[in-house]
Short mmCIF file of C-alpha atoms in Angstrom, two decimals:
data_model
loop_
_atom_site.label_atom_id
_atom_site.label_comp_id
_atom_site.label_asym_id
_atom_site.label_seq_id
_atom_site.Cartn_x
_atom_site.Cartn_y
_atom_site.Cartn_z
CA MET B 1 71.00 -12.10 47.75
CA THR B 2 68.29 -13.34 45.48
CA GLU B 3 66.01 -10.91 43.74
CA PRO B 4 62.35 -11.20 44.60
CA THR B 5 60.33 -12.91 41.90
CA GLU B 6 57.19 -11.34 40.58
CA PRO B 7 54.06 -13.34 41.13
CA ALA B 8 52.84 -15.09 38.01
CA LEU B 9 49.88 -13.39 36.32
CA SER B 10 46.87 -15.64 36.19
CA VAL B 11 45.19 -15.77 32.81
CA GLN B 12 41.48 -15.16 33.18
CA PRO B 13 39.21 -16.97 30.75
CA ASP B 14 37.36 -14.81 28.26
CA PRO B 15 33.74 -14.07 29.11
CA PRO B 16 31.19 -16.03 27.07
CA TRP B 17 30.46 -13.13 24.69
CA GLN B 18 34.15 -12.87 23.75
CA ARG B 19 34.65 -16.50 22.87
CA PRO B 20 34.54 -17.33 19.15
CA PRO B 21 32.01 -19.98 18.20
CA SER B 22 33.28 -23.51 17.84
CA PRO B 23 33.32 -25.21 14.41
CA VAL B 24 30.22 -27.17 15.38
CA ALA B 25 28.41 -24.02 16.45
CA ARG B 26 29.43 -22.26 13.26
CA GLY B 27 28.15 -25.17 11.19
CA LEU B 28 24.81 -25.11 13.02
CA LEU B 29 24.55 -21.35 12.55
CA TRP B 30 25.24 -21.68 8.83
CA LEU B 31 22.66 -24.48 8.56
CA PHE B 32 20.10 -22.39 10.44
CA SER B 33 20.73 -19.28 8.35
CA LEU B 34 20.72 -21.02 4.99
CA SER B 35 17.59 -22.99 5.89
CA ILE B 36 15.61 -19.84 6.64
CA LEU B 37 16.95 -18.01 3.60
CA ALA B 38 16.29 -20.99 1.34
CA SER B 39 12.75 -21.40 2.64
CA THR B 40 12.11 -17.68 2.14
CA LEU B 41 13.48 -17.85 -1.40
CA ALA B 42 11.41 -20.95 -2.17
CA GLY B 43 8.30 -19.22 -0.83
CA ALA B 44 9.00 -16.20 -3.03
CA VAL B 45 9.47 -18.41 -6.12
CA LEU B 46 6.28 -20.34 -5.43
CA ALA B 47 4.36 -17.14 -4.79
CA HIS B 48 5.65 -15.74 -8.08
CA ARG B 49 4.52 -18.85 -9.94
CA VAL B 50 1.04 -18.55 -8.49
CA PRO B 51 -0.75 -15.83 -10.47
CA SER B 52 -1.31 -12.72 -8.43
CA ASP B 53 -4.86 -11.74 -7.65
CA PRO B 54 -5.85 -9.66 -10.70
CA ALA B 55 -8.84 -8.29 -8.81
CA ALA B 56 -6.53 -6.80 -6.16
CA VAL B 57 -4.34 -5.20 -8.84
CA LEU B 58 -7.41 -3.73 -10.59
CA ASP B 59 -8.75 -2.47 -7.28
CA MET B 60 -5.51 -0.66 -6.40
CA GLU B 61 -5.31 0.85 -9.89
CA LEU B 62 -8.86 2.14 -9.52
CA ARG B 63 -8.00 3.59 -6.11
CA THR B 64 -5.03 5.31 -7.76
CA HIS B 65 -7.36 6.80 -10.39
CA ASN B 66 -9.70 7.93 -7.59
CA ALA B 67 -6.87 9.59 -5.67
CA MET B 68 -5.44 11.39 -8.71
CA TRP B 69 -8.88 12.62 -9.76
CA ARG B 70 -9.58 13.93 -6.25
CA VAL B 71 -6.27 15.79 -6.15
CA ALA B 72 -6.78 17.28 -9.64
CA ASN B 73 -10.39 18.22 -8.88
CA ARG B 74 -9.40 19.88 -5.63
CA MET B 75 -6.66 21.85 -7.38
CA SER B 76 -9.05 23.10 -10.07
CA ALA B 77 -11.65 24.03 -7.43
CA ALA B 78 -9.04 26.00 -5.47
CA GLU B 79 -8.09 27.98 -8.58
CA GLN B 80 -11.66 29.06 -9.35
CA PRO B 81 -13.21 32.22 -7.85
CA ARG B 82 -15.40 31.95 -4.78
CA GLU B 83 -18.86 30.62 -5.52
CA SER B 84 -22.01 29.95 -3.61
CA LYS B 85 -22.08 26.93 -1.32
CA ARG B 86 -24.49 25.04 -3.57
CA GLU B 87 -22.42 25.69 -6.73
CA LYS B 88 -19.23 24.70 -4.92
CA ALA B 89 -20.79 21.49 -3.64
CA ALA B 90 -22.10 20.72 -7.10
CA LYS B 91 -18.69 21.10 -8.75
CA ILE B 92 -16.55 19.51 -6.07
CA HIS B 93 -18.79 16.71 -4.86
CA GLY B 94 -20.59 15.61 -7.97
CA ALA B 95 -23.90 17.22 -8.81
CA GLY B 96 -23.40 16.03 -12.35
CA HIS B 97 -23.29 19.43 -14.00
CA GLY B 98 -19.54 19.84 -14.39
CA GLU B 99 -18.65 17.04 -16.78
CA LYS B 100 -16.21 17.96 -19.49
CA THR B 101 -17.25 17.56 -23.11
CA PRO B 102 -14.86 16.26 -25.78
CA SER B 103 -14.29 19.83 -26.94
CA ASN B 104 -12.81 21.00 -23.63
CA LEU B 105 -10.92 17.89 -22.57
CA THR B 106 -7.33 18.51 -21.53
CA ALA B 107 -4.37 16.28 -22.35
CA ILE B 108 -4.52 14.82 -18.84
CA ASP B 109 -8.22 14.04 -19.27
CA GLY B 110 -7.42 12.27 -22.54
CA MET B 111 -4.71 10.21 -20.88
CA ARG B 112 -7.09 9.34 -18.06
CA ARG B 113 -9.74 8.16 -20.54
CA GLU B 114 -7.18 6.04 -22.39
CA ALA B 115 -5.97 4.49 -19.14
CA LEU B 116 -9.53 3.58 -18.18
CA GLN B 117 -10.11 2.06 -21.62
CA ILE B 118 -7.07 -0.18 -21.09
CA LEU B 119 -8.17 -1.03 -17.55
CA PHE B 120 -11.67 -1.98 -18.72
CA ALA B 121 -10.23 -4.17 -21.47
CA ARG B 122 -8.04 -5.92 -18.87
CA ALA B 123 -11.08 -6.49 -16.66
CA GLN B 124 -13.02 -8.03 -19.52
CA SER B 125 -10.09 -10.30 -20.43
CA LEU B 126 -9.91 -11.95 -17.00
CA THR B 127 -10.45 -15.69 -17.20
CA ASP B 128 -12.52 -15.80 -14.02
CA GLY B 129 -16.00 -14.70 -15.10
CA ARG B 130 -16.98 -13.38 -11.67
CA GLN B 131 -13.79 -11.34 -11.31
CA SER B 132 -14.25 -10.00 -14.84
CA GLN B 133 -17.82 -8.96 -14.08
CA ASN B 134 -16.96 -7.34 -10.74
CA GLY B 135 -13.96 -5.53 -12.24
CA ALA B 136 -15.99 -4.10 -15.12
CA VAL B 137 -18.77 -2.98 -12.77
CA ALA B 138 -16.24 -1.34 -10.43
CA ILE B 139 -14.77 0.64 -13.35
CA VAL B 140 -18.26 1.84 -14.34
CA ALA B 141 -18.82 2.87 -10.72
CA HIS B 142 -15.53 4.78 -10.73
CA CYS B 143 -16.55 6.64 -13.90
CA LEU B 144 -19.88 7.57 -12.32
CA ALA B 145 -18.19 8.72 -9.12
CA THR B 146 -15.71 10.90 -11.01
CA GLU B 147 -18.39 12.38 -13.32
CA GLN B 148 -17.03 10.73 -16.46
CA HIS B 149 -20.60 9.99 -17.49
CA ALA B 150 -20.03 9.42 -21.21
CA GLN B 151 -17.41 6.80 -20.45
CA ALA B 152 -19.60 5.28 -17.74
CA ALA B 153 -22.43 4.83 -20.25
CA GLU B 154 -20.03 3.40 -22.83
CA PHE B 155 -18.63 0.84 -20.38
CA ALA B 156 -22.02 -0.01 -18.86
CA ALA B 157 -23.39 -0.86 -22.33
CA LYS B 158 -20.65 -3.49 -22.63
CA VAL B 159 -21.40 -5.14 -19.27
CA ARG B 160 -23.37 -8.25 -20.10
CA ILE B 161 -25.32 -8.64 -16.85
CA TRP B 162 -26.07 -5.68 -14.62
CA SER B 163 -25.88 -6.33 -10.91
CA PRO B 164 -28.54 -4.69 -8.69
CA ASP B 165 -25.90 -2.28 -7.39
CA LEU B 166 -24.98 -1.20 -10.92
CA ALA B 167 -28.62 -0.73 -11.90
CA THR B 168 -29.03 1.48 -8.82
CA ALA B 169 -25.82 3.43 -9.43
CA MET B 170 -26.81 4.15 -13.03
CA ALA B 171 -29.57 6.36 -11.65
CA ALA B 172 -26.78 8.94 -11.21
CA LEU B 173 -26.30 9.03 -14.99
CA PRO B 174 -27.61 12.26 -16.59
CA ALA B 175 -30.42 11.81 -19.09
CA GLU B 176 -28.36 12.92 -22.09
CA HIS B 177 -26.13 9.85 -21.75
CA THR B 178 -28.82 7.16 -21.46
CA ALA B 179 -29.23 6.89 -25.24
CA THR B 180 -25.84 5.15 -25.37
CA LEU B 181 -27.26 2.30 -23.29
CA VAL B 182 -29.94 1.44 -25.90
CA THR B 183 -32.20 -1.24 -24.37
CA LYS B 184 -30.20 -1.51 -21.14
CA ALA B 185 -31.51 1.91 -20.09
CA ALA B 186 -34.73 0.19 -19.06
CA ASP B 187 -32.78 -1.54 -16.26
CA ILE B 188 -31.93 1.75 -14.53
CA VAL B 189 -33.68 2.00 -11.17
CA ALA B 190 -35.98 5.00 -10.73
CA VAL B 191 -34.14 7.78 -8.95
CA ASN B 192 -36.53 7.98 -5.98
CA HIS B 193 -36.17 4.26 -5.32
CA ALA B 194 -32.43 4.31 -6.15
CA GLN B 195 -31.78 6.77 -3.35
CA LEU B 196 -33.35 4.44 -0.80
CA VAL B 197 -31.39 1.44 -2.10
CA ALA B 198 -28.10 3.37 -2.25
CA GLU B 199 -28.38 4.36 1.43
CA ALA B 200 -28.22 0.69 2.46
CA ALA B 201 -25.01 -0.41 4.16
CA ASN B 202 -24.42 -3.25 1.69
CA PHE B 203 -24.72 -1.06 -1.40
CA GLY B 204 -21.60 -1.34 -3.59
CA ALA B 205 -19.87 -3.75 -1.22
CA GLY B 206 -16.98 -4.28 -3.64
CA TRP B 207 -16.35 -0.57 -4.24
CA SER B 208 -14.30 1.86 -2.22
CA PRO B 209 -16.19 3.91 0.42
CA TRP B 210 -15.41 7.13 -1.43
CA THR B 211 -16.89 5.75 -4.68
CA ARG B 212 -20.07 4.67 -2.88
CA ASP B 213 -20.53 8.06 -1.23
CA ARG B 214 -19.91 9.93 -4.47
CA ILE B 215 -22.57 7.88 -6.27
CA ARG B 216 -24.98 8.30 -3.36
CA LEU B 217 -24.47 12.06 -3.51
CA GLN B 218 -25.11 12.27 -7.25
CA ILE B 219 -28.28 10.19 -6.94
CA ALA B 220 -29.46 12.39 -4.05
CA VAL B 221 -28.76 15.56 -6.05
CA ARG B 222 -30.81 14.26 -8.98
CA ALA B 223 -33.61 13.25 -6.61
CA MET B 224 -33.51 16.70 -5.03
CA GLU B 225 -33.88 18.32 -8.45
CA GLY B 226 -37.17 16.52 -9.03
CA HIS B 227 -38.59 14.68 -12.06
CA VAL B 228 -35.97 13.05 -14.28
CA GLU B 229 -36.48 12.14 -17.91
CA VAL B 230 -34.69 9.15 -19.47
CA THR B 231 -34.26 9.64 -23.21
CA GLY B 232 -33.99 7.08 -25.96
CA LEU B 233 -36.74 4.74 -24.63
CA PRO B 234 -40.33 3.94 -25.49
CA ALA B 235 -42.86 6.00 -23.57
CA SER B 236 -43.87 3.14 -21.27
CA ALA B 237 -40.27 2.39 -20.37
CA THR B 238 -39.58 6.08 -19.69
CA VAL B 239 -42.39 6.28 -17.17
CA ALA B 240 -41.28 3.11 -15.45
CA ALA B 241 -37.66 4.15 -15.25
CA ALA B 242 -38.12 7.73 -14.23
CA GLY B 243 -41.18 8.32 -12.13
CA THR B 244 -42.01 11.43 -10.17
CA VAL B 245 -39.99 12.39 -7.12
CA THR B 246 -42.30 13.22 -4.22
CA THR B 247 -41.88 16.11 -1.79
CA GLU B 248 -40.88 13.66 0.93
CA ALA B 249 -38.22 12.15 -1.35
CA LYS B 250 -36.88 15.63 -2.14
CA THR B 251 -36.59 16.43 1.54
CA ARG B 252 -34.82 13.15 2.20
CA ALA B 253 -32.49 13.82 -0.73
CA ARG B 254 -31.73 17.33 0.56
CA VAL B 255 -30.69 15.91 3.95
CA ALA B 256 -28.55 13.27 2.25
CA VAL B 257 -26.81 15.88 0.08
CA LYS B 258 -25.93 17.96 3.12
CA ARG B 259 -24.60 14.96 5.05
CA LEU B 260 -22.60 13.47 2.18
CA THR B 261 -21.16 16.85 1.20
CA THR B 262 -19.87 17.31 4.75
CA GLU B 263 -18.39 13.80 4.90
CA LEU B 264 -16.72 14.05 1.50
CA GLY B 265 -15.38 17.49 2.35
CA ALA B 266 -13.83 16.16 5.55
CA GLY B 267 -12.15 13.40 3.53
CA ASP B 268 -10.81 15.93 1.05
CA ARG B 269 -9.35 17.99 3.88
CA SER B 270 -7.48 14.98 5.26
CA VAL B 271 -6.64 12.34 2.65
CA VAL B 272 -6.54 14.62 -0.38
CA ALA B 273 -4.64 17.32 1.48
CA ALA B 274 -1.98 14.79 2.52
CA LEU B 275 -1.73 13.46 -1.04
CA PHE B 276 -1.57 16.92 -2.54
CA THR B 277 1.12 18.07 -0.09
CA THR B 278 3.18 14.93 -0.64
CA LEU B 279 2.99 15.29 -4.41
CA GLN B 280 4.05 18.92 -4.15
CA VAL B 281 7.04 17.94 -2.01
CA TYR B 282 7.91 15.21 -4.51
CA VAL B 283 7.74 17.59 -7.48
CA PHE B 284 9.83 20.33 -5.86
CA GLY B 285 12.26 17.76 -4.46
CA ALA B 286 12.63 16.09 -7.87
CA LEU B 287 13.29 19.44 -9.55
CA PHE B 288 15.88 20.30 -6.90
CA GLY B 289 17.48 16.87 -7.25
CA LEU B 290 17.56 17.16 -11.02
CA GLY B 291 19.27 20.53 -10.68
CA MET B 292 21.87 19.04 -8.33
CA LEU B 293 22.49 16.19 -10.76
CA ILE B 294 23.05 18.56 -13.68
CA ALA B 295 25.31 20.80 -11.58
CA ALA B 296 27.33 17.81 -10.33
CA LEU B 297 27.82 16.44 -13.84
CA ALA B 298 28.85 19.87 -15.13
CA ARG B 299 31.35 20.26 -12.30
CA ALA B 300 32.72 16.76 -12.95
CA VAL B 301 33.21 17.54 -16.66
CA LEU B 302 34.93 20.81 -15.79
CA ALA B 303 37.24 19.04 -13.33
CA SER B 304 38.07 16.42 -15.96
CA HIS B 305 39.03 19.14 -18.48
CA LYS B 306 41.34 20.69 -15.90
CA GLY B 307 43.02 17.37 -15.22
CA LEU B 308 41.71 17.20 -11.64
CA PRO B 309 40.11 14.16 -9.96
CA VAL B 310 36.54 14.08 -11.19
CA TRP B 311 34.70 13.46 -7.90
CA GLU B 312 37.27 14.67 -5.40
CA TRP B 313 35.22 17.80 -4.61
CA LEU B 314 32.25 15.62 -3.72
CA LYS B 315 34.24 13.19 -1.57
CA ALA B 316 35.82 16.07 0.37
CA ARG B 317 32.47 17.10 1.86
CA TYR B 318 32.28 14.09 4.18
CA PRO B 319 34.88 11.78 5.71
CA GLY B 320 33.58 8.74 3.83
CA LEU B 321 33.49 5.12 4.86
CA PRO B 322 36.86 3.97 6.30
CA ALA B 323 38.64 1.11 4.62
CA ASP B 324 38.89 -1.02 7.76
CA ASN B 325 35.95 -3.05 9.01
CA PRO B 326 35.78 -3.15 12.80
CA TYR B 327 32.51 -5.08 12.97
CA VAL B 328 32.21 -7.68 10.24
CA ARG B 329 35.07 -10.05 9.49
CA ASP B 330 32.92 -13.11 9.03
CA ILE B 331 30.53 -13.60 6.08
CA LEU B 332 28.27 -15.56 8.41
CA THR B 333 27.40 -12.35 10.29
CA PRO B 334 25.17 -10.61 7.70
CA PHE B 335 23.59 -13.87 6.59
CA LEU B 336 22.73 -14.82 10.17
CA GLY B 337 21.32 -11.35 10.80
CA LEU B 338 19.21 -11.50 7.63
CA ALA B 339 17.92 -14.98 8.48
CA ILE B 340 17.02 -13.99 12.05
CA TRP B 341 15.32 -10.84 10.79
CA LEU B 342 13.18 -12.64 8.21
CA GLY B 343 12.42 -15.61 10.43
CA ALA B 344 11.58 -13.59 13.54
CA GLN B 345 9.43 -11.15 11.60
CA GLY B 346 7.34 -13.90 10.07
CA ALA B 347 7.06 -16.00 13.23
CA ALA B 348 6.24 -13.07 15.52
CA GLY B 349 3.72 -11.65 13.07
CA LEU B 350 1.92 -14.99 12.73
CA ALA B 351 1.94 -15.58 16.48
CA ILE B 352 0.55 -12.13 17.31
CA ALA B 353 -2.05 -12.33 14.55
CA ALA B 354 -3.16 -15.74 15.87
CA VAL B 355 -3.54 -14.38 19.40
CA PHE B 356 -5.22 -11.07 18.62
CA GLY B 357 -7.01 -12.05 15.43
CA ARG B 358 -6.80 -10.78 11.86
CA LYS B 359 -8.28 -7.41 12.84
CA GLN B 360 -5.02 -6.61 14.61
CA SER B 361 -2.90 -7.20 11.50
CA GLY B 362 -1.30 -3.75 11.69
CA PHE B 363 -0.33 -4.37 15.31
CA ALA B 364 1.07 -7.77 14.27
CA VAL B 365 3.25 -6.12 11.60
CA LEU B 366 4.54 -3.57 14.11
CA MET B 367 5.38 -6.07 16.86
CA GLY B 368 6.79 -8.57 14.38
CA GLY B 369 9.10 -5.86 13.03
CA MET B 370 10.26 -4.93 16.53
CA VAL B 371 11.02 -8.54 17.46
CA ALA B 372 12.85 -9.00 14.16
CA VAL B 373 15.05 -5.91 14.65
CA VAL B 374 16.04 -6.90 18.18
CA GLY B 375 16.62 -10.51 17.14
CA ALA B 376 18.82 -9.54 14.18
CA GLN B 377 20.94 -7.20 16.29
CA ALA B 378 21.34 -9.83 19.00
CA ALA B 379 22.38 -12.40 16.41
CA VAL B 380 25.09 -10.25 14.86
CA THR B 381 26.35 -9.37 18.33
CA LEU B 382 27.34 -13.00 18.83
CA LEU B 383 29.67 -12.86 15.83
CA SER B 384 31.07 -9.32 16.15
CA PRO B 385 34.89 -9.23 16.42
CA THR B 386 34.87 -7.81 19.94
CA ARG B 387 31.88 -9.86 21.12
CA ALA B 388 30.89 -6.64 22.86
CA PRO B 389 27.45 -5.93 24.32
CA LEU B 390 24.54 -5.41 21.97
CA PHE B 391 24.59 -1.62 21.83
CA HIS B 392 28.24 -1.63 20.70
CA ALA B 393 27.94 -4.31 18.04
CA ALA B 394 24.81 -2.71 16.57
CA ARG B 395 26.24 0.81 16.73
CA LEU B 396 25.13 2.87 13.78
CA GLY B 397 27.85 5.48 13.94
CA GLY B 398 30.88 6.03 11.78
CA ASP B 399 33.47 8.75 11.64
CA PRO B 400 32.95 11.34 14.43
CA ALA B 401 33.40 14.05 11.80
CA ALA B 402 30.02 13.05 10.33
CA PRO B 403 27.57 13.23 13.25
CA PHE B 404 23.89 12.48 13.00
CA TRP B 405 22.80 15.94 11.87
CA ARG B 406 25.39 16.06 9.06
CA ALA B 407 24.43 12.55 8.01
CA SER B 408 20.78 13.66 7.90
CA THR B 409 21.51 16.62 5.62
CA ALA B 410 23.42 14.31 3.28
CA ALA B 411 20.44 11.94 3.32
CA LEU B 412 18.15 14.79 2.33
CA ARG B 413 20.37 15.62 -0.66
CA SER B 414 20.48 11.98 -1.74
CA TRP B 415 16.71 11.72 -1.39
CA ALA B 416 16.21 14.67 -3.74
CA VAL B 417 18.62 13.14 -6.29
CA LEU B 418 16.82 9.79 -6.17
CA LEU B 419 13.38 11.35 -6.75
CA PRO B 420 13.81 11.78 -10.55
CA ILE B 421 15.90 8.59 -10.91
CA ILE B 422 13.58 5.97 -9.38
CA PRO B 423 10.53 6.88 -11.52
CA LEU B 424 12.75 6.64 -14.59
CA ALA B 425 13.87 3.17 -13.46
CA SER B 426 10.21 2.21 -12.96
CA VAL B 427 9.34 3.36 -16.49
CA ILE B 428 12.25 1.38 -17.97
CA SER B 429 11.19 -1.68 -15.96
CA ALA B 430 7.61 -1.35 -17.23
CA LEU B 431 8.79 -1.02 -20.85
CA PHE B 432 10.92 -4.17 -20.70
CA PHE B 433 9.10 -6.32 -18.15
CA GLY B 434 5.52 -5.03 -18.27
CA ASP B 435 3.42 -3.24 -15.67
CA ALA B 436 3.83 -4.21 -12.03
CA GLN B 437 1.41 -6.99 -11.11
CA THR B 438 2.15 -7.11 -7.39
CA VAL B 439 0.51 -5.02 -4.68
CA HIS B 440 2.55 -4.03 -1.64
CA PRO B 441 1.33 -5.82 1.53
CA ILE B 442 1.01 -2.49 3.35
CA ALA B 443 -1.35 -1.24 0.64
CA LEU B 444 -3.50 -4.36 0.98
CA LEU B 445 -3.63 -4.06 4.78
CA ALA B 446 -4.47 -0.36 4.61
CA ALA B 447 -7.23 -1.01 2.07
CA GLN B 448 -8.76 -3.70 4.31
CA HIS B 449 -8.29 -1.99 7.71
CA HIS B 450 -8.99 1.74 7.93
CA ASP B 451 -8.68 2.10 11.72
CA PRO B 452 -6.07 4.58 13.04
CA VAL B 453 -4.26 1.91 15.10
CA THR B 454 -3.49 -0.12 12.00
CA ILE B 455 -2.37 2.93 10.01
CA VAL B 456 -0.05 4.16 12.80
CA ALA B 457 1.37 0.68 13.37
CA LEU B 458 2.07 0.21 9.66
CA GLY B 459 3.68 3.65 9.53
CA ILE B 460 6.08 2.91 12.40
CA ALA B 461 6.99 -0.44 10.89
CA ALA B 462 7.64 1.07 7.44
CA VAL B 463 9.33 4.35 8.40
CA VAL B 464 11.31 3.37 11.52
CA LEU B 465 11.77 -0.38 11.94
CA ALA B 466 12.36 -1.40 8.31
CA PRO B 467 15.13 1.20 7.70
CA LEU B 468 16.90 0.28 10.94
CA ALA B 469 16.94 -3.44 10.22
CA GLU B 470 17.57 -3.33 6.47
CA GLU B 471 20.36 -0.74 6.65
CA LEU B 472 22.09 -2.53 9.51
CA ILE B 473 22.12 -5.81 7.59
CA PHE B 474 22.52 -4.84 3.95
CA ARG B 475 24.74 -1.78 4.29
CA GLY B 476 26.21 -1.90 7.80
CA PHE B 477 27.31 -5.54 7.60
CA LEU B 478 26.98 -7.03 4.12
CA LEU B 479 28.25 -4.02 2.15
CA ARG B 480 31.20 -3.45 4.47
CA TYR B 481 32.25 -7.09 4.37
CA LEU B 482 31.98 -7.37 0.58
CA ARG B 483 33.75 -4.04 0.10
CA GLN B 484 36.69 -5.19 2.16
CA ARG B 485 36.94 -8.47 0.27
CA PHE B 486 36.01 -7.57 -3.32
CA GLY B 487 36.04 -3.79 -3.68
CA LEU B 488 33.42 -1.05 -3.78
CA TRP B 489 31.37 -1.67 -6.92
CA PRO B 490 30.97 -5.46 -6.54
CA ALA B 491 29.89 -4.85 -2.94
CA VAL B 492 27.37 -2.18 -3.99
CA ALA B 493 25.97 -4.37 -6.79
CA VAL B 494 25.61 -7.56 -4.74
CA SER B 495 24.17 -5.91 -1.64
CA SER B 496 21.70 -3.91 -3.75
CA LEU B 497 20.55 -6.98 -5.68
CA LEU B 498 20.02 -8.90 -2.43
CA PHE B 499 18.16 -5.90 -1.03
CA ALA B 500 15.89 -5.82 -4.08
CA GLY B 501 15.34 -9.57 -4.01
CA MET B 502 14.36 -9.44 -0.35
CA HIS B 503 11.29 -7.37 -1.27
CA MET B 504 10.00 -10.35 -3.30
CA ALA B 505 8.61 -8.26 -6.16
CA PRO B 506 10.25 -9.61 -9.36
CA ASP B 507 8.40 -7.12 -11.57
CA GLN B 508 9.95 -4.24 -9.56
CA LEU B 509 13.47 -5.64 -9.28
CA LEU B 510 15.10 -2.80 -11.24
CA PRO B 511 13.64 0.12 -9.20
CA TYR B 512 14.48 -1.61 -5.92
CA THR B 513 18.03 -2.32 -7.11
CA VAL B 514 18.59 1.30 -8.14
CA LEU B 515 17.20 2.39 -4.78
CA GLY B 516 19.61 0.04 -2.99
CA VAL B 517 22.52 1.50 -4.99
CA GLY B 518 21.47 4.97 -3.82
CA PHE B 519 21.40 3.86 -0.18
CA ALA B 520 24.77 2.14 -0.50
CA LEU B 521 26.54 5.06 -2.17
CA THR B 522 25.15 7.46 0.42
CA TYR B 523 26.57 5.30 3.21
CA VAL B 524 29.97 5.08 1.50
CA TRP B 525 29.96 8.82 0.75
CA VAL B 526 29.15 9.97 4.29
CA GLY B 527 30.78 7.21 6.34
CA ASN B 528 27.92 7.07 8.85
CA LEU B 529 25.16 4.48 8.67
CA TRP B 530 22.68 7.02 9.98
CA ALA B 531 22.83 8.65 6.54
CA SER B 532 21.38 5.61 4.78
CA VAL B 533 18.96 4.96 7.66
CA VAL B 534 17.54 8.48 7.44
CA LEU B 535 17.47 8.31 3.63
CA HIS B 536 15.63 4.97 3.78
CA GLY B 537 13.18 6.41 6.31
CA LEU B 538 12.52 9.49 4.16
CA TRP B 539 11.86 7.34 1.10
CA ASN B 540 9.57 4.98 2.99
CA ALA B 541 7.72 7.91 4.58
CA GLY B 542 6.85 9.44 1.22
CA SER B 543 5.87 6.08 -0.26
CA PHE B 544 3.79 5.29 2.83
CA VAL B 545 1.80 8.53 2.62
CA LEU B 546 1.08 7.96 -1.07
CA THR B 547 0.19 4.30 -0.47
CA ILE B 548 -2.15 5.08 2.42
CA GLY B 549 -3.75 7.97 0.55
CA ILE B 550 -4.42 5.75 -2.45
CA ALA B 551 -5.63 2.84 -0.31
CA LEU B 552 -8.09 5.10 1.52
CA SER B 553 -9.37 6.71 -1.70
#
């Protein structure tokens, strides 16, 4: 009796997403990836060779001075006892009576004056005569707006040709400072006429809105006070420059003071409050991080003296990154993901900007970032070892012992530790490579477009989309592959350098590299990519608030 034979098992072909790419397909993917990366690198090199717009750099530095002065002025006003509404408005919003004399200047005031001296010298040294003129005039306007009248008079005397806007703005200069101008004082517009000119929409077109309003307020306050004497001039010139302010002009000035005080106060309650809160968080976070650094080093030294592993106590807090690599076993994977991310972001942003126009640039950045993130994750799915669906290949998890909430707390600790380290790296970079001469694209967009839609879109792109894409590619794929092949520190160094290079800011390469090292070590320490994603988002959130606050100043 023969035994029954089992039916032969039919071998089912693998589904398309489980089939490895053919050699031809791999070659095409490599060609595609390297072409995009090479073109991006060539664009970065060419952009670095083209001199950056010095006017844009000067403008952002002036906005930074504006923002820091507003924060400091608001702090000093909050510390003073309650005063009458008129006195408070005069001190906070520029009535021109609260300027500090050389005898009561603080160390910070001295540093601010020195920084403005350097900035004015840089403006005068620009090769483009128009940019040099506009930069010098903008610095004078900033000094007037921030009640640094002695410095405003000093700089204005060095400006060769006064523009009509500068001649109008100089009406805000108190009489005791006009002697510094010598003969140029005759060019100051009479205060009653200056108020009418300053109210025009095109007044100070190259200055920030806050600077224009501050100068308008100071001119209106002087017009409200009545007749103004200009010293240091012949009698005829004094009459021509000053004039008598009529009752109608005083009434108009009083209305303007009330309106501008309300508008500037609303700005202080929003922009300045956000800046002040962010700076407070940064200071307390940096102090906490510095304390953790000192405590960690002390504990490591103590462990070394006892003959124990130096960092074992730190590693024991989290499971850490496992040695195996279930996702990336092909070096093509991170390079393809990076190429798709860069290419899709640029193409989608250009396409959306072309359809909706340049006014929708913030929306273009947001949608371009979303398309790039989805495209990069889809690309790496094709080369994942399991060829699993998208959500599995792009999974951000790690060891179940380090869930999202634990990864987030670790990210918060790492963020505090990085706060004192990154500024130190920036200072070292400035000492060896000079001051940064590049302006972040988000800062430029925010300075050009003040609408809420643009600000929100830029915030989502910077705080959510960028961390997701960059951490998935540089840490989730590239770091894990390099770590498996070459070890931890070569993987951290290479992935961090590529991360810094991707930002295309050669003068800030060191701070970006140190930041990438912090993200990489946090991922390796915790073993969950959410840790570096949350850390990246926290860092970008703080930088975004500061950038937007400065751009809107």
